[in-house]
mmCIF file of C-alpha atoms in Angstrom:
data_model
loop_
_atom_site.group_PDB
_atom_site.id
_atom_site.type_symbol
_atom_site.label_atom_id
_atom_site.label_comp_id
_atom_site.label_asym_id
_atom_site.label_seq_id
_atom_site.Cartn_x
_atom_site.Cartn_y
_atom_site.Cartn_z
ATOM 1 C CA UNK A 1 -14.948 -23.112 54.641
ATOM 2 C CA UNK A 2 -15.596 -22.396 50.881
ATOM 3 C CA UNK A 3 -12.088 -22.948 48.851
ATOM 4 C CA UNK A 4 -12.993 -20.704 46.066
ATOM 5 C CA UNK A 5 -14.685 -17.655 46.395
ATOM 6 C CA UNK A 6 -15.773 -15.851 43.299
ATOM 7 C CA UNK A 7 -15.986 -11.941 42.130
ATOM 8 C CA UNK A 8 -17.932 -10.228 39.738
ATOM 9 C CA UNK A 9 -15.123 -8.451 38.527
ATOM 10 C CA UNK A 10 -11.171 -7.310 39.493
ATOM 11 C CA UNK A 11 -12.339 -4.172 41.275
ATOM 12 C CA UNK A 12 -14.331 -5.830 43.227
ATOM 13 C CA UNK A 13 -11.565 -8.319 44.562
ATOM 14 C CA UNK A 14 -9.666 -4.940 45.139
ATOM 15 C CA UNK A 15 -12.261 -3.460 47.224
ATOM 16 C CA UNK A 16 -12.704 -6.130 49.369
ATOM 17 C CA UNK A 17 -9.210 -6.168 50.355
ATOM 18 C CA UNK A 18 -9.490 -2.660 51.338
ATOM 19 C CA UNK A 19 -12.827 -2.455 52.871
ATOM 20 C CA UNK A 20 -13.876 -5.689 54.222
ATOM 21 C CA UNK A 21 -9.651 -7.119 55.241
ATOM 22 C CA UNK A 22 -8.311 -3.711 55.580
ATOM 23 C CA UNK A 23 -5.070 -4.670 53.927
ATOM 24 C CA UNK A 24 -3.077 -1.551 54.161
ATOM 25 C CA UNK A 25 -0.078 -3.101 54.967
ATOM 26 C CA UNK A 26 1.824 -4.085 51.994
ATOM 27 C CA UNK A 27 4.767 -7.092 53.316
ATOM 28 C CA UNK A 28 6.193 -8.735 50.056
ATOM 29 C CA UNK A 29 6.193 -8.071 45.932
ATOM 30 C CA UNK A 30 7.289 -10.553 43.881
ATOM 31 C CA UNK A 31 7.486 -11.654 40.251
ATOM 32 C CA UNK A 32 3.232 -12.594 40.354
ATOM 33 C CA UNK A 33 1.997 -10.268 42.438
ATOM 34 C CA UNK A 34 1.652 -8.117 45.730
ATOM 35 C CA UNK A 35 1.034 -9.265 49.228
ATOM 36 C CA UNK A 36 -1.044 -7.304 51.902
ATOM 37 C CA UNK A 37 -1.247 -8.177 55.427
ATOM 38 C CA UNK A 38 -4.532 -7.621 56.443
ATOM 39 C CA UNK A 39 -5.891 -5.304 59.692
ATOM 40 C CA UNK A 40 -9.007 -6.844 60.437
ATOM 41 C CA UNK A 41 -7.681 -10.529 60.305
ATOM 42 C CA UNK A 42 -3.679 -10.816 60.192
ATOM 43 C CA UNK A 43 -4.062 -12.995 57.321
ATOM 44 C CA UNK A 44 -1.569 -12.430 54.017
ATOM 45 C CA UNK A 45 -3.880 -11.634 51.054
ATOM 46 C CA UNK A 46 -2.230 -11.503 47.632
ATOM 47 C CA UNK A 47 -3.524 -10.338 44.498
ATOM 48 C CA UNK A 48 -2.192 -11.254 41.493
ATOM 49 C CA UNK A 49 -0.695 -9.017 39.523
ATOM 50 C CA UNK A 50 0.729 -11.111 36.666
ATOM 51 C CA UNK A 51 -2.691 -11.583 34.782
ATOM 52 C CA UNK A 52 -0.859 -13.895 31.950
ATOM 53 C CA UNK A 53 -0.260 -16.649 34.826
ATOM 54 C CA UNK A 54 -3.264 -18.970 33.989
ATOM 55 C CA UNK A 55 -3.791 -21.342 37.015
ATOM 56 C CA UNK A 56 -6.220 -23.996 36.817
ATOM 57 C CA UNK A 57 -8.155 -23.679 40.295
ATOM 58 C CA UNK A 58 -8.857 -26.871 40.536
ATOM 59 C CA UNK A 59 -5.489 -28.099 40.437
ATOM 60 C CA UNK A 60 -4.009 -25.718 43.475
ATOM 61 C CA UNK A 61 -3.004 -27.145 46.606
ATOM 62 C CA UNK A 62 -4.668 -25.617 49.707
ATOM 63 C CA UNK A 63 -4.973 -26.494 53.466
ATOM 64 C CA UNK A 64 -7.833 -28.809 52.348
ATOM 65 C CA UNK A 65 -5.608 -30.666 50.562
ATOM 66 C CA UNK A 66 -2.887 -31.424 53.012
ATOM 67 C CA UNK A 67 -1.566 -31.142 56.994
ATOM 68 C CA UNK A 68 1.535 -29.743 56.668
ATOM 69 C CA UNK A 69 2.381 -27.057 59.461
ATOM 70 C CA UNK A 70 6.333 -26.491 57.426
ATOM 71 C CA UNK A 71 4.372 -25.135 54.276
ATOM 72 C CA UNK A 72 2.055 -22.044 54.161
ATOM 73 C CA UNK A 73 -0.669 -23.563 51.578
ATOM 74 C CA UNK A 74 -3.574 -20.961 50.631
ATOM 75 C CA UNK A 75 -6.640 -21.653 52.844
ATOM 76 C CA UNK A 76 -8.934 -19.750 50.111
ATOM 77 C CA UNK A 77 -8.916 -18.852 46.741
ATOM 78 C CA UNK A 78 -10.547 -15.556 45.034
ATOM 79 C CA UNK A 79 -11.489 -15.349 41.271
ATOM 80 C CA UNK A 80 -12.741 -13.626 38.489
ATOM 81 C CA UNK A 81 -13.975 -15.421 35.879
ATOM 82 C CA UNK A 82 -12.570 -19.065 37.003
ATOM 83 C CA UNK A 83 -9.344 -16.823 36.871
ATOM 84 C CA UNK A 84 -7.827 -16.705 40.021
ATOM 85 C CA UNK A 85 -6.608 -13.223 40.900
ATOM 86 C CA UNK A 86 -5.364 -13.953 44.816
ATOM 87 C CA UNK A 87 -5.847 -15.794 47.684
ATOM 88 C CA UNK A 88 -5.828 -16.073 51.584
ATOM 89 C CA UNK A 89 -3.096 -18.055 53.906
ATOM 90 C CA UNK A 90 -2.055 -17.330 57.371
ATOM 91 C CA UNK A 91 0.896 -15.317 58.664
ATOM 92 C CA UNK A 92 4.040 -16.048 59.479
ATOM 93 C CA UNK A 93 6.015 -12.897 60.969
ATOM 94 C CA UNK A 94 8.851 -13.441 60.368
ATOM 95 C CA UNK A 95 12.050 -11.669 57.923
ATOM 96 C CA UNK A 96 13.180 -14.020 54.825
ATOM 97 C CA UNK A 97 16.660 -14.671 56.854
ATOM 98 C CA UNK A 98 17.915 -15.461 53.526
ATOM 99 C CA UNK A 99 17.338 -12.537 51.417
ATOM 100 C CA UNK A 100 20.641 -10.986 50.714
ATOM 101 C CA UNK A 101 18.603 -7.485 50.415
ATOM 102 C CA UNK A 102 17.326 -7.659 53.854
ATOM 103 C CA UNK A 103 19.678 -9.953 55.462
ATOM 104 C CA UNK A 104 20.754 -8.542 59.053
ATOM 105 C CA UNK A 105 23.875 -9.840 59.960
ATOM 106 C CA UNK A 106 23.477 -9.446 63.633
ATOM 107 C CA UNK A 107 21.113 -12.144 63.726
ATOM 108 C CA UNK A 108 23.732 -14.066 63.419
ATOM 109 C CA UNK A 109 25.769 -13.069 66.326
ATOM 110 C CA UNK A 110 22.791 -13.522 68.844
ATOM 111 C CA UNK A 111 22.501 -17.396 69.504
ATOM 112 C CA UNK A 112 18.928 -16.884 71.032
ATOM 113 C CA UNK A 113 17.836 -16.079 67.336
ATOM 114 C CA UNK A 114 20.225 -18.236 65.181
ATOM 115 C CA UNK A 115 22.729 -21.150 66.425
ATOM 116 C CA UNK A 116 22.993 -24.547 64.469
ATOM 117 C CA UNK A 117 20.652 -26.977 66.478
ATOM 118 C CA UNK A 118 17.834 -24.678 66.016
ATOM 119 C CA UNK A 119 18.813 -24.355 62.207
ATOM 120 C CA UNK A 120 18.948 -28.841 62.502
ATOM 121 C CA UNK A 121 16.023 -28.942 63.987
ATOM 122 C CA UNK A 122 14.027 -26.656 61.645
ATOM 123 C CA UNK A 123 15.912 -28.542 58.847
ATOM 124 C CA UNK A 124 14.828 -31.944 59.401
ATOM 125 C CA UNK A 125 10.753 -30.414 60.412
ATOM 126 C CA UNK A 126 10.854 -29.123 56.776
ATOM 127 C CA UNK A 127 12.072 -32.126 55.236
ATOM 128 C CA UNK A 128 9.847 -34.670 57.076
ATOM 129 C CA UNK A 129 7.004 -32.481 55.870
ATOM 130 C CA UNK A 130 8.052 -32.367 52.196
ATOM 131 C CA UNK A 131 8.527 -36.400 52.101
ATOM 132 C CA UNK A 132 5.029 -36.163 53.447
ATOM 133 C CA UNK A 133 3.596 -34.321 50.561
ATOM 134 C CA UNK A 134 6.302 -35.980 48.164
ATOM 135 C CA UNK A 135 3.817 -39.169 49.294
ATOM 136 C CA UNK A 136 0.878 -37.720 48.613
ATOM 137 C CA UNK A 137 2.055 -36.782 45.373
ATOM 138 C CA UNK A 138 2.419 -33.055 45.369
ATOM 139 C CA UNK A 139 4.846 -31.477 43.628
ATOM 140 C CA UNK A 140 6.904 -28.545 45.017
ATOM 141 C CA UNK A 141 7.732 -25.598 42.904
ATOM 142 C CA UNK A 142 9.639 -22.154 43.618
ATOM 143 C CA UNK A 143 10.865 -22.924 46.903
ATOM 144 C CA UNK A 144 14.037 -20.910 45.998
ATOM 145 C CA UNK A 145 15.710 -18.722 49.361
ATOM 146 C CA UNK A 146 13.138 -15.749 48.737
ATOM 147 C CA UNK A 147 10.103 -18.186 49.800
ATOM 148 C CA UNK A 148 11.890 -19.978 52.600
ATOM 149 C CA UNK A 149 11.597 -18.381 55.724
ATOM 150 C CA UNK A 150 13.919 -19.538 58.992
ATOM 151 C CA UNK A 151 11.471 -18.461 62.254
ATOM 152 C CA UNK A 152 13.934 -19.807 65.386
ATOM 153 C CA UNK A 153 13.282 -22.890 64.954
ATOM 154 C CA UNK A 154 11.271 -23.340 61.780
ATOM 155 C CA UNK A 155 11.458 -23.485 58.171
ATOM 156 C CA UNK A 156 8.326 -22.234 56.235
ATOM 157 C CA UNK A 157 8.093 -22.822 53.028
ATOM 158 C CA UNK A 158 5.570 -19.802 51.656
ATOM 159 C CA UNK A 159 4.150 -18.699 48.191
ATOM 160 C CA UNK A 160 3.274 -22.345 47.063
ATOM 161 C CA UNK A 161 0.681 -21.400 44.535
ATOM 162 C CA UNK A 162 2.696 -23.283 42.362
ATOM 163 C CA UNK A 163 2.587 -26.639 43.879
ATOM 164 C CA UNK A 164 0.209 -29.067 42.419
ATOM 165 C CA UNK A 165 -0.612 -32.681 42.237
#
């Protein structure tokens, strides 16, 4: 698997997220960009909307970096330039349980979805996985309750373009 793939220009990132991924399917805006969930894989593809956000390439953690299963690191990276504009990482369906704008209360009253040895259980997974990359020496940015997501049993930490070594 290539970790960077490059484009000749912006438009062109754009149409292959629309032709080649199908990503119709628009699942989460944020403060960098928009995320697409694509038809022809059901992988997230984001593009980045924020164009003043300079990331070094080289410098951002992917699944070829590190085994975590807790985190959802990019698998590939899509640029312009050597200016990233979005990338590729899998899918985790799942609602942000902790966003107060989507929050659904009566998740809470079902203890097949929510009770507090699942919400243990997914605790400590998440934790043992960031003392893992804590040892490898990767640094763990914007995990605020927007990019945590509670599946069951699991925490998933997603949107970790910021992480780096």
């Amino acid at each position: 698997m290539t970790r960077t793939r490059n484009f000749d220009s912006l438009e062109d990132y754009k149409r292959f997220l629309e032709k080649e991924k199908k990503c119709s399917t628009e699942i989460g805006r944020g403060g960098e960009g928009i995320c697409y969930l694509s038809d022809s894989d059901n992988q997230v593809y984001k593009l980045i909307t924020k164009y003043q956000l300079k990331y070094d390439i080289d410098k951002i953690i992917t699944t070829s970096n590190t085994d975590v299963s807790q985190y959802i690191f990019p698998n590939e990276l899509y640029a312009v330039d050597d200016q990233m504009v979005g990338y590729r990482t899998r899918y985790i369906e799942e609602r942000n349980l902790f966003d107060i704008k989507t929050i659904d209360i009566s998740l809470f009253k079902d203890d097949s979805y929510f009770d507090i040895e699942s919400f243990l259980t997914a605790y400590y997974e998440i934790l043992k996985d960031t003392n893992k990359l804590a040892t490898e020496g990767i640094a763990i940015h914007d995990l605020v309750l927007a990019n945590l997501l509670f599946v069951g049993r699991h925490f998933y930490g997603i949107d970790t373009i910021g992480c780096d070594f």
